[in-house]
Short mmCIF file of C-alpha atoms (C1' of nucleotides) in Angstrom, two decimals:
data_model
loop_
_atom_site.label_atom_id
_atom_site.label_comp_id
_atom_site.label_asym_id
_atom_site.label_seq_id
_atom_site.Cartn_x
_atom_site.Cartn_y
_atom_site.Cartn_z
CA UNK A 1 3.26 -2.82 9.03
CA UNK A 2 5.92 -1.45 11.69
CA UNK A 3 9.27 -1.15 10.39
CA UNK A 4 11.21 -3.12 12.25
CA UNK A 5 14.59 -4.99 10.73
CA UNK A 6 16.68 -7.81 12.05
CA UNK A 7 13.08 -8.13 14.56
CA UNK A 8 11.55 -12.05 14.27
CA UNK A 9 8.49 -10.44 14.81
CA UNK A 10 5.76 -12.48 16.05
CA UNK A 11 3.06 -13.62 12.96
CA UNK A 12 0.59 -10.73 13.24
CA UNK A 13 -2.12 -12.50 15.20
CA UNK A 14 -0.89 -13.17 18.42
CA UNK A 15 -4.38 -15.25 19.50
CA UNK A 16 -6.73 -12.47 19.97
CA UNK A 17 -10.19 -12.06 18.21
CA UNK A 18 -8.27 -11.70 14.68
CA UNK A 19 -9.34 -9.71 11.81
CA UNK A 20 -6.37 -9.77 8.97
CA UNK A 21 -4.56 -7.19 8.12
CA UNK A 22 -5.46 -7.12 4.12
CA UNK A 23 -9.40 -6.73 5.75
CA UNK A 24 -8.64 -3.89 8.11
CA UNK A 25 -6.81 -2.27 4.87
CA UNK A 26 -9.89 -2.24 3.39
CA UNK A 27 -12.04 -1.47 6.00
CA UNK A 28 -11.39 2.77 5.21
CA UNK A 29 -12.60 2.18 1.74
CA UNK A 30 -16.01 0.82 2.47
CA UNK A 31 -16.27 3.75 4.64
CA UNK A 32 -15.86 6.41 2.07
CA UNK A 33 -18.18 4.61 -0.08
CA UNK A 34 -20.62 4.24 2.29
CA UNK A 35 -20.61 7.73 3.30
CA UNK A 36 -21.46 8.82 -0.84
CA UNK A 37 -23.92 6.15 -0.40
CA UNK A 38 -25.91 7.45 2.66
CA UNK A 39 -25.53 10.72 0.96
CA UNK A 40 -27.37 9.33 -2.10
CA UNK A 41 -30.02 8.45 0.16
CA UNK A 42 -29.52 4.80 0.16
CA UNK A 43 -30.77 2.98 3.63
CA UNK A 44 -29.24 -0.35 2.41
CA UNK A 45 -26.62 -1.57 0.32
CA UNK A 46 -25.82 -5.24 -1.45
CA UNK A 47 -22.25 -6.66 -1.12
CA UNK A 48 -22.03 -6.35 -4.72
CA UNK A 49 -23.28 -2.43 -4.80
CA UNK A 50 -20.32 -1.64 -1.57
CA UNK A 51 -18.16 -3.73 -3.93
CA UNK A 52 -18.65 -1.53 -6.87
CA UNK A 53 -18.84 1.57 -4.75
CA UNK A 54 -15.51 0.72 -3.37
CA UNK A 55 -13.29 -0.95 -5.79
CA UNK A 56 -13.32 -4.29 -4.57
CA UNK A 57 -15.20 -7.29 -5.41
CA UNK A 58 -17.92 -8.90 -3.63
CA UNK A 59 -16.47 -11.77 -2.26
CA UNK A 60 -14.31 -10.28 -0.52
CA UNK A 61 -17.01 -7.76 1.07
CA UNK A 62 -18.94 -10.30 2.01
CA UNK A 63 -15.91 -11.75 3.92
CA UNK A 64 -14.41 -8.59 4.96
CA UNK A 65 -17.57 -7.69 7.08
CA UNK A 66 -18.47 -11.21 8.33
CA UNK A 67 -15.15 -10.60 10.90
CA UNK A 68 -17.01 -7.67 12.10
CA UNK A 69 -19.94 -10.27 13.04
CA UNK A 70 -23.04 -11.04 10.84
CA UNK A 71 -25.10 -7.68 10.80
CA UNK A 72 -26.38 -8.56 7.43
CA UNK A 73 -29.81 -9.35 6.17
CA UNK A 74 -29.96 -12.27 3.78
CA UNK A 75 -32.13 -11.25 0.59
CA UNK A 76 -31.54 -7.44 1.41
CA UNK A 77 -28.15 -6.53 2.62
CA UNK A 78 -26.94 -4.18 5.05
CA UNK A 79 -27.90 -1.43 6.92
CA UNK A 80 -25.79 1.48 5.78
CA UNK A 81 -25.98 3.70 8.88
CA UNK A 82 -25.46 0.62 11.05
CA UNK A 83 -22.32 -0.70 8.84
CA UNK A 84 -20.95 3.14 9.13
CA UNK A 85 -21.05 2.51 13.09
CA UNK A 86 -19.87 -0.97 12.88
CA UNK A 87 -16.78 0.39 10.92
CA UNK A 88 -15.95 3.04 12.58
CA UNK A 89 -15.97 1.40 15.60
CA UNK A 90 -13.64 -1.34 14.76
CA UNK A 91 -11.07 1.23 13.63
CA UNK A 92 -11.28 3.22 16.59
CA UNK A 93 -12.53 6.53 14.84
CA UNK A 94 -15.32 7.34 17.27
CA UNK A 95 -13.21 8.99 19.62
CA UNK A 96 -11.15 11.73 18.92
CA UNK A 97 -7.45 11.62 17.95
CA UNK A 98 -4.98 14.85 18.36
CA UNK A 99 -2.83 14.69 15.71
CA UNK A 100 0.71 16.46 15.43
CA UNK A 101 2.05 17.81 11.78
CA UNK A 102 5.41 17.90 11.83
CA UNK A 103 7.33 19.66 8.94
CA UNK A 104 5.01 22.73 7.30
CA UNK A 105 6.23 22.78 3.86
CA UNK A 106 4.40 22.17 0.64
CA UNK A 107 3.11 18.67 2.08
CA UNK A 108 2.24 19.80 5.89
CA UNK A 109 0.44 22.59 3.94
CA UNK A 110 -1.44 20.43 2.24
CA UNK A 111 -2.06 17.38 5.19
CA UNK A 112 -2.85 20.28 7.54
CA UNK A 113 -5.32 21.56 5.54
CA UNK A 114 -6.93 18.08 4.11
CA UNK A 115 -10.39 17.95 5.00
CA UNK A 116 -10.40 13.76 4.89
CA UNK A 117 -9.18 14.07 7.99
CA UNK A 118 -11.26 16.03 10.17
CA UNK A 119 -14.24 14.13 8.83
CA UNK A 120 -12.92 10.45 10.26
CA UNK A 121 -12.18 12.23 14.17
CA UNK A 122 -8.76 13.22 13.10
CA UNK A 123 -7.72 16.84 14.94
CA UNK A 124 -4.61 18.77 13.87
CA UNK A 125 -3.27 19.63 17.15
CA UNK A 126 -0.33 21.01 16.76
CA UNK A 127 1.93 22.27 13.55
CA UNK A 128 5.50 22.89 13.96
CA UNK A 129 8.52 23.30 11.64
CA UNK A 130 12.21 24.15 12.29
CA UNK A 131 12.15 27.12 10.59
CA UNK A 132 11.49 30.11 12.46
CA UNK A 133 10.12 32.23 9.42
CA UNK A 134 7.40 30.04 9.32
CA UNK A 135 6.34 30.14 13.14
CA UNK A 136 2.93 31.72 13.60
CA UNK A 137 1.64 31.29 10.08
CA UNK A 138 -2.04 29.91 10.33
CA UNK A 139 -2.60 26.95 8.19
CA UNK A 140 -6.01 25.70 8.09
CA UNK A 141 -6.84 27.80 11.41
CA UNK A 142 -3.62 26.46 13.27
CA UNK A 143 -0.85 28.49 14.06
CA UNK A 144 2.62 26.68 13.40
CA UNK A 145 4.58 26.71 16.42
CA UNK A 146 8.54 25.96 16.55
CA UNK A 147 10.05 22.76 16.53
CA UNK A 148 11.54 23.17 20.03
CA UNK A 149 7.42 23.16 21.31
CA UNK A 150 7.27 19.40 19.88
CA UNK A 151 7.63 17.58 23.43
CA UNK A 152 5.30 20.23 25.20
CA UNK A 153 2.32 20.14 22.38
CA UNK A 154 2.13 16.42 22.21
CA UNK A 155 1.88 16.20 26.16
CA UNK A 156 -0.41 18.84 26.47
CA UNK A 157 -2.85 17.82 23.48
CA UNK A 158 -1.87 13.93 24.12
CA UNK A 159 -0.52 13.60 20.97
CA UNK A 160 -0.29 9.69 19.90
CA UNK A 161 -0.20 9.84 16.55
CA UNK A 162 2.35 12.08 14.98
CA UNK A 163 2.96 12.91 11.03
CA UNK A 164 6.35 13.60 10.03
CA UNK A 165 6.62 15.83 6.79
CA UNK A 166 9.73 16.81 6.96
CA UNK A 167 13.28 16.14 4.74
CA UNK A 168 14.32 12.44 4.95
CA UNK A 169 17.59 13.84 6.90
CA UNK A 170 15.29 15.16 9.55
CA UNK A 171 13.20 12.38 9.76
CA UNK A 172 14.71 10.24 12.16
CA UNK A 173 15.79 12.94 14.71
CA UNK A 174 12.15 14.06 14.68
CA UNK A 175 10.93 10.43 15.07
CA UNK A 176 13.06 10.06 17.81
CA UNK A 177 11.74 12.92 19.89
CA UNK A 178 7.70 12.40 19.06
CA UNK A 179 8.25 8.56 20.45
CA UNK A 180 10.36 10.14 23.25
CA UNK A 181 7.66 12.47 24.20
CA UNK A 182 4.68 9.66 24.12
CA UNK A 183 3.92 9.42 20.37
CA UNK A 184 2.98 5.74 19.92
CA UNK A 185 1.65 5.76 15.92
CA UNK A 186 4.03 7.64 13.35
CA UNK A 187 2.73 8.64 9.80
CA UNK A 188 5.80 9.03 7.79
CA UNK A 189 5.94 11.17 4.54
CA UNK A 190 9.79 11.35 4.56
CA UNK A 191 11.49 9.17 1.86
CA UNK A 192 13.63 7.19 4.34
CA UNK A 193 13.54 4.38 6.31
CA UNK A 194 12.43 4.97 10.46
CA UNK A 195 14.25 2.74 13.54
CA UNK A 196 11.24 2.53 16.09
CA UNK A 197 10.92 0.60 19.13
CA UNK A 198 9.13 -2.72 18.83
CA UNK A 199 5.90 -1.07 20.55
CA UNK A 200 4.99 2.04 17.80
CA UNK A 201 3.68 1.56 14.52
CA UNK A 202 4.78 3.33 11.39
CA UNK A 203 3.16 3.37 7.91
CA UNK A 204 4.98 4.94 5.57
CA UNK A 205 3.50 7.10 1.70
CA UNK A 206 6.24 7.55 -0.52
CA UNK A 207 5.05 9.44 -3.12
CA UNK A 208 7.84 8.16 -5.67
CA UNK A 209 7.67 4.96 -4.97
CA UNK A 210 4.07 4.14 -6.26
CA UNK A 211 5.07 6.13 -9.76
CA UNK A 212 7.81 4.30 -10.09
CA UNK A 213 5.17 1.06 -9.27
CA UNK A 214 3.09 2.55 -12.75
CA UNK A 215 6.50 3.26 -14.74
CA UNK A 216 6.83 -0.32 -14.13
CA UNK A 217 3.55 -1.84 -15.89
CA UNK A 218 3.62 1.26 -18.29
CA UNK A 219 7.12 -0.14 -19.61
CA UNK A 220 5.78 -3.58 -18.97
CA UNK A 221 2.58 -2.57 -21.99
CA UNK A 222 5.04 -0.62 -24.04
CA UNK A 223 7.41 -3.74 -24.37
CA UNK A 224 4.44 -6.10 -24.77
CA UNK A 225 3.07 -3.94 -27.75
CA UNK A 226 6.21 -3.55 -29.57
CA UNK A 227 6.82 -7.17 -29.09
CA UNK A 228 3.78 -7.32 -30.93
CA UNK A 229 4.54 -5.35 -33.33
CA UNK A 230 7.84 -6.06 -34.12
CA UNK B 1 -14.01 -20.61 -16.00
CA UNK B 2 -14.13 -17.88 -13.50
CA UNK B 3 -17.65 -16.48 -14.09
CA UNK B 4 -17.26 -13.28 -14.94
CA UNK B 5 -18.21 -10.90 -12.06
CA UNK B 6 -17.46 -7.43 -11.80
CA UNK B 7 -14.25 -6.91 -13.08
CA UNK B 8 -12.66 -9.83 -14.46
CA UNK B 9 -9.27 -8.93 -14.22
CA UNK B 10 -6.85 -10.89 -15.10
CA UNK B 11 -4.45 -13.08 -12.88
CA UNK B 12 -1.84 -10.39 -12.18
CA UNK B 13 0.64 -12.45 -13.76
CA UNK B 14 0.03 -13.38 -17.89
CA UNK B 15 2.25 -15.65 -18.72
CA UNK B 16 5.26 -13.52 -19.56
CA UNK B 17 8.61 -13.76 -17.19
CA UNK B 18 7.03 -13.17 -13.94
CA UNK B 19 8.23 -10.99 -11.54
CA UNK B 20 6.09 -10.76 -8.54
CA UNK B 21 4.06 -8.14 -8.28
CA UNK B 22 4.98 -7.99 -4.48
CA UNK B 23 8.81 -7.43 -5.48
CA UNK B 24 8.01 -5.37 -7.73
CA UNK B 25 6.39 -3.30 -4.86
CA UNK B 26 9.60 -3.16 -3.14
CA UNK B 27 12.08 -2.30 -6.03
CA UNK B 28 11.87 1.04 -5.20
CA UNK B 29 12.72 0.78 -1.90
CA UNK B 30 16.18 -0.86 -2.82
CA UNK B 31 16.37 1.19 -5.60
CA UNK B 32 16.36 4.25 -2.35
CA UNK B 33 18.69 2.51 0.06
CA UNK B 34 21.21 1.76 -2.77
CA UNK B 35 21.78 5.22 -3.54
CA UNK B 36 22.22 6.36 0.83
CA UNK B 37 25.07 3.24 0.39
CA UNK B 38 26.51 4.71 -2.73
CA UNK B 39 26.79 8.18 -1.00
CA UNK B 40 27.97 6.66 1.44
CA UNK B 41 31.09 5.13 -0.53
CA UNK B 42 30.03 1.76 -0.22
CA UNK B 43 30.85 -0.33 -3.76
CA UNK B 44 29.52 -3.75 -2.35
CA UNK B 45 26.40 -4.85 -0.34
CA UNK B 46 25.33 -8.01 1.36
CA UNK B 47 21.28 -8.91 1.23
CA UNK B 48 21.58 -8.61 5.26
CA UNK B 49 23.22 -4.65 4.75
CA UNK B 50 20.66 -4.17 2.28
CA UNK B 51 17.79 -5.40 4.04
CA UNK B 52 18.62 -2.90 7.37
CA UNK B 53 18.73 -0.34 4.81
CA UNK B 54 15.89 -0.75 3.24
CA UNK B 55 13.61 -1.86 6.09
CA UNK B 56 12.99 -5.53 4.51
CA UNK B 57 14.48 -8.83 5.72
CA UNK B 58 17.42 -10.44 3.77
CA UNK B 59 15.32 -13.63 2.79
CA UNK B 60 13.00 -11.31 0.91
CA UNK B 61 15.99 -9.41 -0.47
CA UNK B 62 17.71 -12.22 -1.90
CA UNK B 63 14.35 -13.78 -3.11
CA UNK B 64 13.27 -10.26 -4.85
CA UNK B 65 17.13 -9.87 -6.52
CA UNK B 66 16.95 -13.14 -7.82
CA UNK B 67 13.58 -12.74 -10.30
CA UNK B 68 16.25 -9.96 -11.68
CA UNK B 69 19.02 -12.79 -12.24
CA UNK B 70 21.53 -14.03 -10.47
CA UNK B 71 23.87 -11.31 -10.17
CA UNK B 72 25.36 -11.49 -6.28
CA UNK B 73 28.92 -13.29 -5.45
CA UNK B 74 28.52 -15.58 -3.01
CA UNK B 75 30.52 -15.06 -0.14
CA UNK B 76 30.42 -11.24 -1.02
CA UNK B 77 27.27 -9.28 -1.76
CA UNK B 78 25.88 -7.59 -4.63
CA UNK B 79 27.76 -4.61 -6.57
CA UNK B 80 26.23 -1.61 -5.88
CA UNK B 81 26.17 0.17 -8.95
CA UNK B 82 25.20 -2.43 -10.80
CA UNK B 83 21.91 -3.09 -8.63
CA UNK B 84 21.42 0.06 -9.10
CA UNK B 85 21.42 0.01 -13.05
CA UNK B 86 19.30 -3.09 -12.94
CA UNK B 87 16.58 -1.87 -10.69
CA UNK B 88 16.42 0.84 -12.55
CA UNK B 89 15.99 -1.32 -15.82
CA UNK B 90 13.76 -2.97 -14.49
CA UNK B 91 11.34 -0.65 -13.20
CA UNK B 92 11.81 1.29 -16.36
CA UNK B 93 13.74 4.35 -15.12
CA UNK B 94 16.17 4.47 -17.96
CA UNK B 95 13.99 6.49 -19.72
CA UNK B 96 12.26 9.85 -19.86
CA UNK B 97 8.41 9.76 -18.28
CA UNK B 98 6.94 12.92 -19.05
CA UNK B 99 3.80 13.65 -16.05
CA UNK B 100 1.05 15.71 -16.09
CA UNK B 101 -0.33 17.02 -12.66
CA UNK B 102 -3.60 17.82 -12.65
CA UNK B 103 -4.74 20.05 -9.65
CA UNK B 104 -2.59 22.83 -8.44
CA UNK B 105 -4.16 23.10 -4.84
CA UNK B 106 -1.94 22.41 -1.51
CA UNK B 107 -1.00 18.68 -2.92
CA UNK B 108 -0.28 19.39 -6.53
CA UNK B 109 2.40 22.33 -5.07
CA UNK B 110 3.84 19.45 -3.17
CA UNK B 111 3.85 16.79 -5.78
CA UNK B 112 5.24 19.63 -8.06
CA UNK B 113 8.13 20.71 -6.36
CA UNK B 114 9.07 16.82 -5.07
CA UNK B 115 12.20 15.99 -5.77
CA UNK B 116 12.20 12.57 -5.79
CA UNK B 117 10.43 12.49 -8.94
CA UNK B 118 13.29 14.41 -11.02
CA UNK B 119 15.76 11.72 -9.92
CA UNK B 120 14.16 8.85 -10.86
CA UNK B 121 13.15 9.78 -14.83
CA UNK B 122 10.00 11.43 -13.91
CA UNK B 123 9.74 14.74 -15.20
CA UNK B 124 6.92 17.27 -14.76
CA UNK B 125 5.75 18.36 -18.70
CA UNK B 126 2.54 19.97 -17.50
CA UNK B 127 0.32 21.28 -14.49
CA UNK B 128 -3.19 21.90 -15.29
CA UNK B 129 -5.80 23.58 -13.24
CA UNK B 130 -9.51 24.78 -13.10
CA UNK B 131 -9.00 27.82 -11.61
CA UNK B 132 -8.44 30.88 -14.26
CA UNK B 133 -6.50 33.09 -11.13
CA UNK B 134 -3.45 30.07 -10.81
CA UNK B 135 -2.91 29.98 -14.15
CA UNK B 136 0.38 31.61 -15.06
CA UNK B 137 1.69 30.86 -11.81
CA UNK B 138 4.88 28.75 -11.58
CA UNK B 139 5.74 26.20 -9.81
CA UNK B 140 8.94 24.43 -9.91
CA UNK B 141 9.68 26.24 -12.57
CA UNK B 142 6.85 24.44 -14.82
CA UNK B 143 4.02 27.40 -15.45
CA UNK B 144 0.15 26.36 -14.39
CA UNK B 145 -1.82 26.06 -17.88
CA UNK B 146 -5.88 26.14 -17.37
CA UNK B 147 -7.37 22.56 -17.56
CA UNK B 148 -8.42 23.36 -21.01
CA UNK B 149 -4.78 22.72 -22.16
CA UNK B 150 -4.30 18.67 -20.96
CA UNK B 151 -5.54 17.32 -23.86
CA UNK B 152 -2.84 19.18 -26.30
CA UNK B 153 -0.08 19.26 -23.56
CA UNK B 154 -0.65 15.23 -23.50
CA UNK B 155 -0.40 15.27 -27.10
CA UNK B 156 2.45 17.56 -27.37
CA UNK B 157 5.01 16.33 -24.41
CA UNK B 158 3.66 12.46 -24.95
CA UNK B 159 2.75 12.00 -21.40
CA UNK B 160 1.20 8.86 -20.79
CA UNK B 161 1.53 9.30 -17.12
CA UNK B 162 -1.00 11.84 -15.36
CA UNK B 163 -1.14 12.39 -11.98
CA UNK B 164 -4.56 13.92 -10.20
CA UNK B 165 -4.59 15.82 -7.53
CA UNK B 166 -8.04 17.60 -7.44
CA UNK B 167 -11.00 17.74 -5.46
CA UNK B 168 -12.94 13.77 -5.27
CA UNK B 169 -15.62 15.47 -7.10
CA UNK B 170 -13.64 16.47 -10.50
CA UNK B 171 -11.72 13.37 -10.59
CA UNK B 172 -13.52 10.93 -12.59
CA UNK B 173 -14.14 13.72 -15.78
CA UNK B 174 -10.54 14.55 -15.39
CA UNK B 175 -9.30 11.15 -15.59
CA UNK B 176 -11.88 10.33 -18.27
CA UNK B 177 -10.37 13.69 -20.43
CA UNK B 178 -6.54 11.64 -19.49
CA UNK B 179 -7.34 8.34 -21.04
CA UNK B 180 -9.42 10.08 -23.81
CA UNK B 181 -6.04 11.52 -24.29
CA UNK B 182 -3.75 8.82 -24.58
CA UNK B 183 -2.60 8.35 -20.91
CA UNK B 184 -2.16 5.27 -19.98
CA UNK B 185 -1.28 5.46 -16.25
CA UNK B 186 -3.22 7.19 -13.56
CA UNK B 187 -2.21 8.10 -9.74
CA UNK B 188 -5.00 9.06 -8.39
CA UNK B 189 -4.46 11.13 -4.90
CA UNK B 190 -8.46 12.00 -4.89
CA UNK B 191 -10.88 10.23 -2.37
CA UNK B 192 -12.50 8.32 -4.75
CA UNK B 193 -12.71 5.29 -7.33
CA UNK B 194 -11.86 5.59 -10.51
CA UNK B 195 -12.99 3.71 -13.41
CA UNK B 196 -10.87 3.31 -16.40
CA UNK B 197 -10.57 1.09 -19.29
CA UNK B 198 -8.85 -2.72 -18.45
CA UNK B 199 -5.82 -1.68 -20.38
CA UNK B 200 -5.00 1.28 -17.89
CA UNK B 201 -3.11 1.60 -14.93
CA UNK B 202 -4.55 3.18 -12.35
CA UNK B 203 -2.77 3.92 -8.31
CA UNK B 204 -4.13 5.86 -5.43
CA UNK B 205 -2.84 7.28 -2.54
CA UNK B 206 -5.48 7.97 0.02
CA UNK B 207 -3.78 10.36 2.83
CA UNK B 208 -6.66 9.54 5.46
CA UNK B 209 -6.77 5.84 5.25
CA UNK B 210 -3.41 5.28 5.95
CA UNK B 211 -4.21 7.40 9.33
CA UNK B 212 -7.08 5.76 9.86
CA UNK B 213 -4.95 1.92 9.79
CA UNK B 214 -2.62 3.73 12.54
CA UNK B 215 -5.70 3.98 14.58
CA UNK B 216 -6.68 0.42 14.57
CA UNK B 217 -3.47 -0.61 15.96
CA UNK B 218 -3.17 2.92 18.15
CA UNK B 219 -6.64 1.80 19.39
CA UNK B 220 -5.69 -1.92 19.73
CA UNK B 221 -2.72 -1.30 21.62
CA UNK B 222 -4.41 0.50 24.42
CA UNK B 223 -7.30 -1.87 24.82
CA UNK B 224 -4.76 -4.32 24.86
CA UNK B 225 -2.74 -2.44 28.01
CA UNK B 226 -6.55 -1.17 29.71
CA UNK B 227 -7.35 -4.93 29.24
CA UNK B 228 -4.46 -6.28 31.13
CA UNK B 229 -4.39 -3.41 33.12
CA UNK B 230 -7.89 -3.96 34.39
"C1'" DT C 1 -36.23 -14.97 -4.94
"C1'" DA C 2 -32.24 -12.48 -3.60
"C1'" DA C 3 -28.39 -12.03 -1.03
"C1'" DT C 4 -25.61 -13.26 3.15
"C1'" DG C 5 -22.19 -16.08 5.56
"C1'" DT C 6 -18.76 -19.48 5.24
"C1'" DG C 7 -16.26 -23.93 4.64
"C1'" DA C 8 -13.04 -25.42 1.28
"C1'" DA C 9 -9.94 -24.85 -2.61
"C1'" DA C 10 -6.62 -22.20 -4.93
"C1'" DG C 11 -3.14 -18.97 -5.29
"C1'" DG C 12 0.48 -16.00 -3.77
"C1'" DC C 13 3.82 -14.38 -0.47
"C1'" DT C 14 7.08 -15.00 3.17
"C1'" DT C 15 10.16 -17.59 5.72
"C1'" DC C 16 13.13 -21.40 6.50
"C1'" DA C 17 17.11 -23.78 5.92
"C1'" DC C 18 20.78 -25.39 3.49
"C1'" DA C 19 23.40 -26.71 -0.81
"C1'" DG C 20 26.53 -24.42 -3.54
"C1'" DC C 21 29.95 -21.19 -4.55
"C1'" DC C 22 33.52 -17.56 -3.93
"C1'" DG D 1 34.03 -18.42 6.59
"C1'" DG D 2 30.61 -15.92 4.59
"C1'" DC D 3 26.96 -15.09 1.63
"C1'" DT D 4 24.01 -16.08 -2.32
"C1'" DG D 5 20.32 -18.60 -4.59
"C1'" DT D 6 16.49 -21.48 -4.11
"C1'" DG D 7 13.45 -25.63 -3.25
"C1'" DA D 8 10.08 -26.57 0.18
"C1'" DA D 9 7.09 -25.50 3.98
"C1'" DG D 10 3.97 -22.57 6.13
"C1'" DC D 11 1.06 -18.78 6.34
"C1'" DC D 12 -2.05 -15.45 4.61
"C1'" DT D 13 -5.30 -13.87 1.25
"C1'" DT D 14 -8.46 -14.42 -2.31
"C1'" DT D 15 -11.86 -16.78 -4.69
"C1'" DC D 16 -15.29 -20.26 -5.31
"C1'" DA D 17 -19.60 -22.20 -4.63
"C1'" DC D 18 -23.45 -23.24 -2.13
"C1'" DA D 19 -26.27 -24.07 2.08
"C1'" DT D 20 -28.92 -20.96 4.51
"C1'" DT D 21 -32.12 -17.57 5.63
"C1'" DA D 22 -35.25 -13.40 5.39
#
DNA sequence: TAATGTGAAAGGCTTCACAGCC
DNA sequence: GGCTGTGAAGCCTTTCACATTA
């Protein structure tokens, strides 16, 4: 979901061999659970075991998969190892992709050294922060260079995804530079809004945001039970 | 008359004043931009000012304000503070939310020390760990207790929000000692599914697969250019 | 028999476009 | 003139239900 405002924005499927969005969303999730799966020692696996495995339910599976072609074996399932490749494959994760941390607080701490990532072809290649106290501290066996090396690491490493972790007043200058240097995908951590050209995609985790989602249906309960009650 | 399959879940919407679920979603995001454009001096706001600021198009804006009422002047905008105030109603930020963190590592520092959770109501009661040598530690000036102590700090600071933050493996028990508990909202920031009872509320935040959706369209975008390149 | 793959139906969300109001 | 509020249309997603196949 690029950012984007006053943009019309073409709708999503421009003619090409489409898989929807909401399926590619998913797409991660039957991965993980497939991975605990083949670790189990499972060879094959029902639409309605993934569906369990992955929070979903079957139907949607079953539907999910069928854009990736029919791989399935009617009466059995699927092929776990063969669904793992399938998957992977669509989302691009069997090659490798250099990614840049930028901001090395608490959070870049804790993305740099997050092993989900290394596992799906995801390699930190570079850390930096603006603050020069904090240059040439090793975080998870990367040294964190200064912000002024941003343009050189992501053309040397070909950097095209870039993760900003940094303040939300930051956030845009930084943004500004990764796309200037070549960064095409942007990870943003920052609570703030990012201006992008049309071409680079941003997804954005607010961490506030989805608590203030629960506080929501939490209040939404509380009322319903005193209504109740009363 | 839907046969039940999996979870049944109900309908999203029960019957009660319905706000979308999908505006509800973006609340937040308002909620975020209104308080840059009161900072910023402003006192009145148009759904198209709005919308820039928040990274959502004014038809959406106008269509998510009005499941609050129809408070805008036509001709004018919407008053500032009082979108503010009724956001914040509605989302259920008026009040007090007491959180328990659960899992000090790299994340549960960050999610400790974030301060966008102070200024919206949310306020850290507890942070539990496994790990004997972190407790007594503090961290955002809230002191690490050993995991032994969630069920009485629950009890004692009335959280019914928990937040988890540890390893995939240690998630389910913890959550299962949460709800046991009394807590009746979950964000879960561990790889995995959780199951919980139908009445609770459960979120999750998977770092990874938001990186691994970048890659689709990272990976898309240059098969797209080799494709017309070729 | 067991489970996939998929048209078709249902539901929800977004966008349009304009009447209504300040 | 400018902007909100909102039916209606269109699009996307989910769910159903069953023919099909190993």
């Amino acid at each position: 979901m690029p950012a984007a405002s006053g943009t019309p924005r073409p709708p999503a499927r421009s003619g090409e061999r489409g898989i929807p969005e909401a399926a590619v969303a998913r797409l991660p999730l039957y991965l993980r659970a497939l991975g605990g799966l083949a670790e189990a020692g499972e060879t094959t696996v029902s639409s309605e075991e993934l569906a369990a495995a992955s929070g979903v339910n079957s139907a949607k599976v079953r539907k999910d998969l069928s854009y990736l072609g029919s791989y399935g074996t009617r009466g059995v399932g699927y092929d776990v190892q063969q669904l793992v490749h399938l998957i992977a494959r669509e989302l691009g994760l069997t090659q490798d992709w250099p990614v840049l941390i930028v901001g090395i607080g608490n959070l870049g701490h804790a993305l740099a050294g997050y092993g989900g990532f290394a596992s799906r072809g995801f390699r930190v290649a570079g850390l930096v922060d603006a603050d020069p106290a904090r240059v040439g501290e090793e975080v998870g066996g990367v040294a964190v260079s200064h912000l002024d090396q941003l343009e050189s690491i992501v053309r040397a490493e070909q950097v095209s995804i870039g993760v900003i972790a940094t303040p939300a007043a930051a956030a845009q200058s930084v943004c500004d530079r990764l796309v200037a240097a070549g960064v095409t995908s942007v990870l943003n951590f920052a609570p703030c809004v990012l201006a992008v050209p049309p071409q680079v995609g941003v997804r954005k985790v607010d961490l506030s945001i989805e608590l203030q989602i629960l506080a929501f249906h939490e209040q939404r309960r509380n009322v319903a039970v005193a209504g109740v009650a009363t």
